[in-house]
Structure formats: C-alpha cells, structure tokens
PDB file of C-alpha atoms in Angstrom:
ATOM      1  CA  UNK A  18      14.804  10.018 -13.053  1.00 58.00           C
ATOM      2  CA  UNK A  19      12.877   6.667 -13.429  1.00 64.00           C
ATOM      3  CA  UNK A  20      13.846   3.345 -14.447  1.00 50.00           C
ATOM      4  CA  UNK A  21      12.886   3.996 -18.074  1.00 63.00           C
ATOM      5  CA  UNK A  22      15.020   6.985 -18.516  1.00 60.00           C
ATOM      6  CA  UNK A  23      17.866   5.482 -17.136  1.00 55.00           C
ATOM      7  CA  UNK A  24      17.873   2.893 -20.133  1.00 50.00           C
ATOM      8  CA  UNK A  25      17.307   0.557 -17.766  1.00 61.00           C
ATOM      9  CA  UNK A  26      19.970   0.639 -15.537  1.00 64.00           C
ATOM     10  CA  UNK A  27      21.942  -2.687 -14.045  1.00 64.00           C
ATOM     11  CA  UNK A  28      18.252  -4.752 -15.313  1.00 58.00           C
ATOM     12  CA  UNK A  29      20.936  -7.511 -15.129  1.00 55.00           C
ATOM     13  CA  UNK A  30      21.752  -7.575 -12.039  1.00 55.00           C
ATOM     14  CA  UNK A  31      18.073  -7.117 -11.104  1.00 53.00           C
ATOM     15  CA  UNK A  32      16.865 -10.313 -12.833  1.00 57.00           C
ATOM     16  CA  UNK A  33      20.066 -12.085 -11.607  1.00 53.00           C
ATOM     17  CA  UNK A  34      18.277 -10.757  -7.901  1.00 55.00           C
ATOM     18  CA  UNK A  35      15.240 -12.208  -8.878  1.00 62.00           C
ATOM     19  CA  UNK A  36      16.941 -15.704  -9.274  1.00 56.00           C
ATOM     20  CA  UNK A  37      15.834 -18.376  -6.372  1.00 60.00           C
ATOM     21  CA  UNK A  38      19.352 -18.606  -4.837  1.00 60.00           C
ATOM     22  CA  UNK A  39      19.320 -15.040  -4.357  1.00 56.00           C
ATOM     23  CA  UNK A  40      15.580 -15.171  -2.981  1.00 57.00           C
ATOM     24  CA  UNK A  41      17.191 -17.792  -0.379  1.00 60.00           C
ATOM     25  CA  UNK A  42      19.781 -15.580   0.733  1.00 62.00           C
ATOM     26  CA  UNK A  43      17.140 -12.732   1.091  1.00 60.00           C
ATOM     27  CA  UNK A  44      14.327 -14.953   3.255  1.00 62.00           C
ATOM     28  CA  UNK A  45      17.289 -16.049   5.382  1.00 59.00           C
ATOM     29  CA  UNK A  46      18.561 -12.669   6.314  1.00 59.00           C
ATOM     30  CA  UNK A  47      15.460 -11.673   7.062  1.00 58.00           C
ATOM     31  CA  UNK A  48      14.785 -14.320   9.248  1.00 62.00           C
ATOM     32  CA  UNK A  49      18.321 -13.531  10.949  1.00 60.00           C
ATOM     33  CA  UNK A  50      17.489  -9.626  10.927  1.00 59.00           C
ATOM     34  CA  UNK A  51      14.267  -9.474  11.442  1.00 62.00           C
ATOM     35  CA  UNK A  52      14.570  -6.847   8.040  1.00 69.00           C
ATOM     36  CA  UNK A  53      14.354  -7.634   4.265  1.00 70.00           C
ATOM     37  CA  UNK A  54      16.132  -4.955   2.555  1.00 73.00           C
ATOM     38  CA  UNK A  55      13.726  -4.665   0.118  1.00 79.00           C
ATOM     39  CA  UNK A  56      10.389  -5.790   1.885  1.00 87.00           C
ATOM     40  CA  UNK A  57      11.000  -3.820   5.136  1.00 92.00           C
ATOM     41  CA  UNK A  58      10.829  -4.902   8.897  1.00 95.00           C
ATOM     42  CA  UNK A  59       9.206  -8.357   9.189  1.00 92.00           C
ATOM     43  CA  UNK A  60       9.453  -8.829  13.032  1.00 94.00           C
ATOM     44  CA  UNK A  61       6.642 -10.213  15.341  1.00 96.00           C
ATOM     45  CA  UNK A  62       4.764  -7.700  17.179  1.00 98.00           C
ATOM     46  CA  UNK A  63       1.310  -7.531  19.551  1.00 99.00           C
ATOM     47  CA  UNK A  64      -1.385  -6.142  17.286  1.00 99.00           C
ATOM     48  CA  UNK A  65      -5.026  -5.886  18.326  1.00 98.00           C
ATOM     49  CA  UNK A  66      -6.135  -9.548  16.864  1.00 98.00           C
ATOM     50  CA  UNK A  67      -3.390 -11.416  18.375  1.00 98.00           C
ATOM     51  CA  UNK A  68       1.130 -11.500  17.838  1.00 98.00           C
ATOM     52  CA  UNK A  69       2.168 -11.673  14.102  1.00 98.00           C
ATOM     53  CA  UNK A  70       5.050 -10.986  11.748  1.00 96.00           C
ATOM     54  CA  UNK A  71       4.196  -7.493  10.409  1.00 97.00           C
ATOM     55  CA  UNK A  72       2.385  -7.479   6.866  1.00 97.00           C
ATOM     56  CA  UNK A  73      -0.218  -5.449   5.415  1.00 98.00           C
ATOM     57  CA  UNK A  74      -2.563  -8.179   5.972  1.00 98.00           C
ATOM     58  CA  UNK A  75      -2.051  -7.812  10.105  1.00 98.00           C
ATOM     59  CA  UNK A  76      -1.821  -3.796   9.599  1.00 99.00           C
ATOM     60  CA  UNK A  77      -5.666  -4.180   8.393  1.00 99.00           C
ATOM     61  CA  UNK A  78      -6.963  -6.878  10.388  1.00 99.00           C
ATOM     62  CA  UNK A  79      -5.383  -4.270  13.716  1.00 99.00           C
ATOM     63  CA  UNK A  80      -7.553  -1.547  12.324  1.00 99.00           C
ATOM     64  CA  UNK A  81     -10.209  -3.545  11.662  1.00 99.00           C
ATOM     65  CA  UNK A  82     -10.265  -4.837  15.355  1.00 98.00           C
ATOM     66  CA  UNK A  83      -9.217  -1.347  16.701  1.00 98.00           C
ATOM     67  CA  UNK A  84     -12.352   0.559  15.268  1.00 98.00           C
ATOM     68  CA  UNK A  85     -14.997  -2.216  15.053  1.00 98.00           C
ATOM     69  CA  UNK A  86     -15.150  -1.989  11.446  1.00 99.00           C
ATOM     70  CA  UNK A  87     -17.917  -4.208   9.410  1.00 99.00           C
ATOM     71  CA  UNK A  88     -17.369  -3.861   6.037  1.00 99.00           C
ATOM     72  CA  UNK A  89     -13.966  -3.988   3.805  1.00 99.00           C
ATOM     73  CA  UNK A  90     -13.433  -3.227   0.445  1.00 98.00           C
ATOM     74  CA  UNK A  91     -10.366  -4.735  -1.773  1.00 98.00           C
ATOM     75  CA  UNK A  92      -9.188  -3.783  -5.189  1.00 98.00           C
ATOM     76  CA  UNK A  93      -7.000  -5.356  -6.850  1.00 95.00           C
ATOM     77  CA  UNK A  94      -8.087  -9.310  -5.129  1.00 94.00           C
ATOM     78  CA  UNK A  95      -5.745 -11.034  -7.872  1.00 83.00           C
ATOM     79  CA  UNK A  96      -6.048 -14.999  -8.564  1.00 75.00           C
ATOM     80  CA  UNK A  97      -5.484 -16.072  -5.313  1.00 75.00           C
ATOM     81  CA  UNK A  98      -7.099 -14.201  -3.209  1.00 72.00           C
ATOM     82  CA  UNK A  99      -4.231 -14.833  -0.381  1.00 84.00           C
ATOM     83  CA  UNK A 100      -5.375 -11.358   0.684  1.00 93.00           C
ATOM     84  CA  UNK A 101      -8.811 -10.980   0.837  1.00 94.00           C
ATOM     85  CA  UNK A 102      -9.488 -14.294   2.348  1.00 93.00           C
ATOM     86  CA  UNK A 103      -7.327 -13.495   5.597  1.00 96.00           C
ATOM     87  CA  UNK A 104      -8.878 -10.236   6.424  1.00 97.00           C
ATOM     88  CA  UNK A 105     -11.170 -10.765   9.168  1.00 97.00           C
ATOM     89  CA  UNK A 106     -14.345  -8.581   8.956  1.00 98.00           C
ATOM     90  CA  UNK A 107     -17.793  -9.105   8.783  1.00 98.00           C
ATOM     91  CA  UNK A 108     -18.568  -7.977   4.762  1.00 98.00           C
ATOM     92  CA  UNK A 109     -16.060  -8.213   2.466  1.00 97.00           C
ATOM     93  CA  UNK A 110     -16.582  -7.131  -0.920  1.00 98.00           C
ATOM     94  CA  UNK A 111     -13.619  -7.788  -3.914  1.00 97.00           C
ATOM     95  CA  UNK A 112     -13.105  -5.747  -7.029  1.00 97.00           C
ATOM     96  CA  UNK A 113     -10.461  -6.837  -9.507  1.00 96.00           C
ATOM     97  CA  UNK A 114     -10.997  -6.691 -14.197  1.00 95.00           C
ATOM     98  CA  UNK A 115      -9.319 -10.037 -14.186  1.00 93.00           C
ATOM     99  CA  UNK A 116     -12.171 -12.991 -14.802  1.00 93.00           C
ATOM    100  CA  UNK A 117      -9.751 -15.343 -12.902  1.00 91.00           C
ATOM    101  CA  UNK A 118      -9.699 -13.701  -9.798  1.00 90.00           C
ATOM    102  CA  UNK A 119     -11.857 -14.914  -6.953  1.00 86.00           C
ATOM    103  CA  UNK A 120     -13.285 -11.295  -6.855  1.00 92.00           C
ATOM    104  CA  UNK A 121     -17.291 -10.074  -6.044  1.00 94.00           C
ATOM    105  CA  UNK A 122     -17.302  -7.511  -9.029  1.00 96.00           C
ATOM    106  CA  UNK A 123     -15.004  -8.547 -12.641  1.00 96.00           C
ATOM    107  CA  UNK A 124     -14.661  -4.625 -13.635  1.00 97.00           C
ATOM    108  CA  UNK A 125     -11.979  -2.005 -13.129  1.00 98.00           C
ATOM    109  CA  UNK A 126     -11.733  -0.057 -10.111  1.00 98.00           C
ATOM    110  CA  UNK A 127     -12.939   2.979 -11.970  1.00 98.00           C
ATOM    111  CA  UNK A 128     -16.396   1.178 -13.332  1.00 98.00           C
ATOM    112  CA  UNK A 129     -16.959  -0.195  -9.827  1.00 98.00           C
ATOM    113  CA  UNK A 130     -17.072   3.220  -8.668  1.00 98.00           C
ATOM    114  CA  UNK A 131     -19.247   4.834 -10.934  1.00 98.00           C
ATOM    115  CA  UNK A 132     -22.114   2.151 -10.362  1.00 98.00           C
ATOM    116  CA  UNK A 133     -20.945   2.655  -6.346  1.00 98.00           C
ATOM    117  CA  UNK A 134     -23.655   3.607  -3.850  1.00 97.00           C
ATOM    118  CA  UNK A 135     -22.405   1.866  -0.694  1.00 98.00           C
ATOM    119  CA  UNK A 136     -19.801   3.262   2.255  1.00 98.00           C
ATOM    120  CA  UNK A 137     -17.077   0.914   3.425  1.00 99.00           C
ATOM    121  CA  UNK A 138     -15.285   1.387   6.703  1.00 99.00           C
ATOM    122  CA  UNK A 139     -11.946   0.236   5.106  1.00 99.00           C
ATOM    123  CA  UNK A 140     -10.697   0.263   1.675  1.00 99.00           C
ATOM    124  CA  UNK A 141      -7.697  -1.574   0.302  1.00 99.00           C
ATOM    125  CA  UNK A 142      -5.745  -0.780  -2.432  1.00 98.00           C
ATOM    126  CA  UNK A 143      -3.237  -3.063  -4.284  1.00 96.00           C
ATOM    127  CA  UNK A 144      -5.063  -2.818  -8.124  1.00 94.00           C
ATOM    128  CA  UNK A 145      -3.388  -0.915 -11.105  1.00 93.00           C
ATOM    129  CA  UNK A 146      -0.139   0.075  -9.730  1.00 93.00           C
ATOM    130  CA  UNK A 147       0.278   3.348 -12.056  1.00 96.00           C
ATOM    131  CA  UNK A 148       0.752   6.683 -10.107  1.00 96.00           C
ATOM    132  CA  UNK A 149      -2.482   8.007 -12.275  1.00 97.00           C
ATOM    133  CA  UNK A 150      -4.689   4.750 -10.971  1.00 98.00           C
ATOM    134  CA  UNK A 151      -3.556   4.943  -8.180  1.00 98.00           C
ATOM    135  CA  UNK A 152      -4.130   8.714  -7.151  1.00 98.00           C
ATOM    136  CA  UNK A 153      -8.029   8.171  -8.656  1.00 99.00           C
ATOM    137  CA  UNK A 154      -8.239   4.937  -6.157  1.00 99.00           C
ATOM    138  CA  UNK A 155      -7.673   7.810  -3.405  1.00 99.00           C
ATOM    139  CA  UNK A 156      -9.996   9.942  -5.023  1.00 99.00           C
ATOM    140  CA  UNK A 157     -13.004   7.510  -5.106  1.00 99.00           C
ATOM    141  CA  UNK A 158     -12.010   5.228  -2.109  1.00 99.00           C
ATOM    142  CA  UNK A 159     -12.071   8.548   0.107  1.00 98.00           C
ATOM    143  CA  UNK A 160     -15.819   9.400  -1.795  1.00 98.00           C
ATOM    144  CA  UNK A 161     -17.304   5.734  -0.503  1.00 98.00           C
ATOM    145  CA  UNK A 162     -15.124   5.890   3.054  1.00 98.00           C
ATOM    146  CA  UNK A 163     -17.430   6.206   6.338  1.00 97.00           C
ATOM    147  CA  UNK A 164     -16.362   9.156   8.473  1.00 94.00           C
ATOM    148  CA  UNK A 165     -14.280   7.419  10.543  1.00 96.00           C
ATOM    149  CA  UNK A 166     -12.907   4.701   8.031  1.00 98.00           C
ATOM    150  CA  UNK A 167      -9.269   4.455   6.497  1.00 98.00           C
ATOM    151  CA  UNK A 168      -7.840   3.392   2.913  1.00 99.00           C
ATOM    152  CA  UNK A 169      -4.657   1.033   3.416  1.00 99.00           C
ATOM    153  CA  UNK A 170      -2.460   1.114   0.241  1.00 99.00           C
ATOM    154  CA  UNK A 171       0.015  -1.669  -0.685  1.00 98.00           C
ATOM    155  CA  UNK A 172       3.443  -1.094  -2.649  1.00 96.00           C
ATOM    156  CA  UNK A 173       4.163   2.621  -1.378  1.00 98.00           C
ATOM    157  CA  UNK A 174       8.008   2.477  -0.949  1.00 96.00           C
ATOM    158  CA  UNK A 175       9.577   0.651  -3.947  1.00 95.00           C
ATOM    159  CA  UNK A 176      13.179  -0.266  -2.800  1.00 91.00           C
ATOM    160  CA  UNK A 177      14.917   1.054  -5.844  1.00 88.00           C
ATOM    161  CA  UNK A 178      14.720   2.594  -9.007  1.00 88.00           C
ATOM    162  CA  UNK A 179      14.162  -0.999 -10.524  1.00 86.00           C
ATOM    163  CA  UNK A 180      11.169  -1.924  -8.242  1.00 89.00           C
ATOM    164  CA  UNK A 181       9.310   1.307  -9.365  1.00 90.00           C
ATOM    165  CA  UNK A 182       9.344   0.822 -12.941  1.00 86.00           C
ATOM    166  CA  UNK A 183       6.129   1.339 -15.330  1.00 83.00           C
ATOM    167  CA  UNK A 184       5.387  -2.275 -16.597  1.00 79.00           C
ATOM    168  CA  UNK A 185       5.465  -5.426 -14.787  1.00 68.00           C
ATOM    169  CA  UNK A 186       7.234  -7.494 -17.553  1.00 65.00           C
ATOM    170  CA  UNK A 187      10.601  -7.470 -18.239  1.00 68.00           C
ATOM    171  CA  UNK A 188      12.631  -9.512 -20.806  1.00 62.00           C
ATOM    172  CA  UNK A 189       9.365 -12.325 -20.735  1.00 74.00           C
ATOM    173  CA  UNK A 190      10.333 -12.168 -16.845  1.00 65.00           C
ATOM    174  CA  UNK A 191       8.012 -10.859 -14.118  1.00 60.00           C
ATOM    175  CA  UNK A 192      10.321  -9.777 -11.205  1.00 63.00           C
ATOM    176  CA  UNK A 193       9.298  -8.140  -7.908  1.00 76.00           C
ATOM    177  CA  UNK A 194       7.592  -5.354  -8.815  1.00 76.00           C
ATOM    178  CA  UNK A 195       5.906  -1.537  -7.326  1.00 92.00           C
ATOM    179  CA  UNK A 196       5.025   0.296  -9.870  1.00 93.00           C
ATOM    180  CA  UNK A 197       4.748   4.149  -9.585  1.00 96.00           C
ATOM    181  CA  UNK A 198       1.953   3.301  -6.962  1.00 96.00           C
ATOM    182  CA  UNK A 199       3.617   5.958  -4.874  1.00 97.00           C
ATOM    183  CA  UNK A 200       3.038   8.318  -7.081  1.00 97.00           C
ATOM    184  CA  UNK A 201       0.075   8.413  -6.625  1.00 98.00           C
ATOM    185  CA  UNK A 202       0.186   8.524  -3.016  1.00 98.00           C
ATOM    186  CA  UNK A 203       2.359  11.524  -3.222  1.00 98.00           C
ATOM    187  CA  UNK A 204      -0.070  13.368  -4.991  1.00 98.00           C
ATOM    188  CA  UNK A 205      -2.201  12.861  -2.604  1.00 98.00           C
ATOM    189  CA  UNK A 206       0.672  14.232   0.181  1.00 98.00           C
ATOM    190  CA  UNK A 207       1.083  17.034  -1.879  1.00 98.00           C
ATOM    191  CA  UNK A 208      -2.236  18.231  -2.477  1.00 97.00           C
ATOM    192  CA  UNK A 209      -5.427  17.118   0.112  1.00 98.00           C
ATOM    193  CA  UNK A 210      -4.477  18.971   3.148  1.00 97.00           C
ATOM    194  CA  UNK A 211      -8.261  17.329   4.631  1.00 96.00           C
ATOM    195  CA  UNK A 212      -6.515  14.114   5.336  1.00 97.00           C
ATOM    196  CA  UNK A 213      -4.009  12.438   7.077  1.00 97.00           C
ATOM    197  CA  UNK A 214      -1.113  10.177   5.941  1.00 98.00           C
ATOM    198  CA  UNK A 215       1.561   7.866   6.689  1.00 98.00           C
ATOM    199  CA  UNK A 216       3.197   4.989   5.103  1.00 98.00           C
ATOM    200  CA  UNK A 217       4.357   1.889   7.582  1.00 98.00           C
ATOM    201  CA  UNK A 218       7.406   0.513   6.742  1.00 97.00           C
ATOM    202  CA  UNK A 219       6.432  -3.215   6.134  1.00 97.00           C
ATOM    203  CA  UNK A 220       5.804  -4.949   3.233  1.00 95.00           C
ATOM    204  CA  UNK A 221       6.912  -2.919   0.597  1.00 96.00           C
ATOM    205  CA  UNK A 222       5.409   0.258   2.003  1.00 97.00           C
ATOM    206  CA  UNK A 223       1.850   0.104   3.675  1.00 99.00           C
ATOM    207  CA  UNK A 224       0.190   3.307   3.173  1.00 99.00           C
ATOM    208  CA  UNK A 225      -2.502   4.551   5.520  1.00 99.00           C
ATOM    209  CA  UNK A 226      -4.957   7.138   4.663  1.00 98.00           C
ATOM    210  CA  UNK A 227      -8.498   8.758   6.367  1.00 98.00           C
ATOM    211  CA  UNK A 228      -9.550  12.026   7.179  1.00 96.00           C
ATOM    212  CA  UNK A 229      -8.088  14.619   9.168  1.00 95.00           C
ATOM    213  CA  UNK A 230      -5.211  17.013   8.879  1.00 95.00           C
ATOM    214  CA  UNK A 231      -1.724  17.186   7.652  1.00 96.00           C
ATOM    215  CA  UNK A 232       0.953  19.584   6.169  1.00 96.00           C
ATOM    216  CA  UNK A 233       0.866  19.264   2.615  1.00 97.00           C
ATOM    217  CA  UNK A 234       4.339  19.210   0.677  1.00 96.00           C
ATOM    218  CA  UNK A 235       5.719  20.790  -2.439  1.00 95.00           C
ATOM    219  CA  UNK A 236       5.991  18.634  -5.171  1.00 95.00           C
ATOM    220  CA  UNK A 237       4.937  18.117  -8.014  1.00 91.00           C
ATOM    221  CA  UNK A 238       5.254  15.361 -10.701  1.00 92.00           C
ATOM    222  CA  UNK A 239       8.238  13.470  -8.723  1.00 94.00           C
ATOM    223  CA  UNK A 240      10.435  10.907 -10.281  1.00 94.00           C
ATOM    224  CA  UNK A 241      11.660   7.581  -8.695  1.00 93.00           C
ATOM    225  CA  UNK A 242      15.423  10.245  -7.647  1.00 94.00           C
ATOM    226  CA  UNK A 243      13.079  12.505  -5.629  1.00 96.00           C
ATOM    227  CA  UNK A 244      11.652   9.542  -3.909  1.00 96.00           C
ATOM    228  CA  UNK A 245      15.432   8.294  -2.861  1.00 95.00           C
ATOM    229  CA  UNK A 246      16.902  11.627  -1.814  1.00 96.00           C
ATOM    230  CA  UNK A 247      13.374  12.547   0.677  1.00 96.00           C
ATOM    231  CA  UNK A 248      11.881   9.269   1.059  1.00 96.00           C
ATOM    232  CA  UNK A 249      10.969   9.987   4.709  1.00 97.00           C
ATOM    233  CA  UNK A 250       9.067  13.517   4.200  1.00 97.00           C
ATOM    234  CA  UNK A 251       7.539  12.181   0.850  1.00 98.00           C
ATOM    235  CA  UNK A 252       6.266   9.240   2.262  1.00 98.00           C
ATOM    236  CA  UNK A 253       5.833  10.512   5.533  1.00 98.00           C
ATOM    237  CA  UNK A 254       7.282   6.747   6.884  1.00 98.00           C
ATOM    238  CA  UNK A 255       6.915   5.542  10.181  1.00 98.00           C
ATOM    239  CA  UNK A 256       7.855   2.145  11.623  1.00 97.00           C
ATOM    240  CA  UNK A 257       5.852  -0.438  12.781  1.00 98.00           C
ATOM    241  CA  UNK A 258       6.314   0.512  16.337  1.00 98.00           C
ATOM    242  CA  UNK A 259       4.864   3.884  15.639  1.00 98.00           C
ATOM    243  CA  UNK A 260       2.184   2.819  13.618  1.00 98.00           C
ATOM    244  CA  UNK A 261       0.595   0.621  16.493  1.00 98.00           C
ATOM    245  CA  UNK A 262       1.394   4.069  19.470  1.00 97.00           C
ATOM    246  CA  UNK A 263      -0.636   6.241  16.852  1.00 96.00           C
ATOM    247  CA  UNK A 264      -2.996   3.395  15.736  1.00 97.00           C
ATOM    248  CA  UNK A 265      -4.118   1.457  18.940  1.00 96.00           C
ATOM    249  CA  UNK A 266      -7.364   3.468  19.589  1.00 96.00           C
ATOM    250  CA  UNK A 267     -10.371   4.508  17.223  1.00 96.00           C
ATOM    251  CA  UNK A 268     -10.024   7.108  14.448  1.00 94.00           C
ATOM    252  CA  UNK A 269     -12.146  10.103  15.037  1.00 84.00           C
ATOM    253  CA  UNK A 270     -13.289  12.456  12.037  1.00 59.00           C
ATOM    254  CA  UNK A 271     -12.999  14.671  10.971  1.00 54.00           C
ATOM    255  CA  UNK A 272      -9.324  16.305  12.618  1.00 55.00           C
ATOM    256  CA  UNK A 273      -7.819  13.495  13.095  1.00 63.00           C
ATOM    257  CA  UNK A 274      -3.937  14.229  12.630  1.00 62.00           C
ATOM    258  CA  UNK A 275      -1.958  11.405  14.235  1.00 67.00           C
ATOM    259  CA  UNK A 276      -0.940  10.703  10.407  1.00 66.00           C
ATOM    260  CA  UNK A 277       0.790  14.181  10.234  1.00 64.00           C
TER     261      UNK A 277
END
C-alpha cells in the first residue's frame, strides 16, 4: 500500500512533524546521535577530499576524487543550485525544466537526452521524483555513462509511507518529501542484472549505480509496504562505513560487483 491508498493516513500528524519546533527537536537529536531518523546517519567521516558530515554531496565529491573523474552531470539542479555548485569536478553540466534554476540546459531530463551526444563520468539524479522518471533517468544516464563512471541517485529510502507519496503538495503545504523515486530504483534491482547497486544510508537514501554484476530480485510493481517489510534486500542498503571499504579505489568495467 501507498500513501494514497491509505486515505492518507495520520497526514496530521505529518504536517504537525513538519512544524519548526518539531524540526528543532529533530536537528538536535541528530546532532546528539549522530542519526536523524528520517535523514539517516549524519556523522563525520574521512572521505577522499578531506573529513565531512556524510551527505550525498561528500558521497560524490569521494567518487569524484577516487576515480579522477572530469565531467559531472546533474538533473534536477533546482533554484539554488546548493548542489551543483559544491561538487568539485572539472565540467559540470546542469539539466533542470524549471527557467529559475541556475541550470546549463532549461528542458526535461528526457529532451536533454534525446539531443545527448556527450559521455559523463558521473551522473546525478535528484529531478522528477516519480518511480516512472526515475527508472528512464537510469535508462538514459547508464546510455551517456563512460565505462567506468557511476549514477548517484538522491531520495532512495523514504522514511515512511508519508515521505513516499506521489505529489509534493499537501493541504497548500510542501513537507519533506521522496517521492516514489525508489521505485524506480527498484526496477532497476529487479531487472538489469549488467549492473551493480547499492543505496548508502545518508541523506534520505543515496543510491549508487555503474556497471557490473549483481543478483537481480523478484519484484515487481512494489508499493511503499513492500519497501518497509524488505527495505534492506530491496534497496540493497549499506552504511556509510561500507560504502567508503567498497568505494575507496577506482571502479573497473565492466564486472565490477562490489555493489552486489
């Protein structure tokens, strides 16, 4: 079951969650714990560029400095552009529909593609957060990938039910928000046994793709329930710990299966 077909269960707590009290309590614990319970472990650790507070922003800047990579690839750059303008790489090029956002190409993810030609060593993914969008950002991303590059995914372990709802919006209110992002990354789990996969277990769920090898699973158009009862095997999580053992030398193509 998913948020919608739950009739939107306890969306009044959730907002009430969302309030900046509660946010206070949450940044405080996770201070304290070194864990949000919702954003995942947010301890300092030594990653290739230098000691930082786990994010996906220091998950790509370690791969970037790991393997040497030169050019980057972001969709979904938003207004800000908090992201894209603290990834340290020699080319970056940003892809978001919104005219507001400080991004290199104003067109959807699926229109970049098409007019594509070039090969990026890294892509990032935090655009459309629909399971659908999401599984064609794999698609393409892996099409334009070097043989040795990775696709980093943001949003791939939605906390609860609420989190991975459909639309951003609710009641005029935009709370903390997924998507079915990890939908799509499932799909991908379930059904490209040429690559290999992993999601860290920072910042909402980092996902980490490239090619290799892994195991697919059976499963097939999951809801947000399947995701809580076999969130580890779905997802194939790992901590933060594990992600820098498996992730502190070059990837190799094209059986590369540290992901598995």
């Amino acid at each position: 079951m998913d948020w919608e077909d739950s009739e939107k269960k306890r969306k009044a707590l959730w907002l009430t969650m969302e309030s900046k009290p509660a946010k206070t309590m949450l940044m405080f614990w996770r201070r304290l714990a070194g864990r949000d319970p919702f954003y995942g472990d947010n301890r300092a650790y030594d990653f290739a560029h230098g000691r930082h507070r786990a994010s996906r922003i220091q998950i790509v800047n370690h791969l970037i400095a790991t393997n040497g990579y030169k050019s980057y690839l972001e969709i979904g750059v938003r207004r800000t552009g908090a992201m894209f303008e603290n990834i340290n790489v020699e080319a970056r090029t940003g892809v978001d529909p919104d005219p507001n956002a400080k991004a290199d190409h104003c067109m959807t993810s699926d229109a970049f593609f098409a007019q594509n030609a070039r090969t990026f060593d890294i892509v990032f993914i935090d655009g459309n957060h629909t399971g659908e969008q999401v599984r064609k950002d794999i698609e393409n991303s892996l099409a334009a990938l070097s043989p040795n590059g990775v696709i980093v995914l943001h949003d791939m372990n939605p906390p609860s039910m609420f989190h991975a709802r459909e639309v951003y919006e609710v009641d005029g209110r935009y709370p903390a928000w997924n998507g079915s992002s990890w939908k799509g990354f499932a799909w991908a789990r379930a059904h490209r046994a040429d690559v290999a996969m992993c999601v860290v277990d920072t910042d909402w769920g980092v996902g980490i793709i490239h090619r290799g090898a892994q195991q697919t699973i059976d499963l097939e158009n999951p809801t947000y329930d399947d995701l809580a009862a076999d969130r580890d095997r779905i997802l194939n999580l790992i901590s933060v710990g594990t992600f820098l053992d498996r992730y502190s030398a070059p990837i190799s193509d094209p059986v590369d299966a540290r992901a598995v």
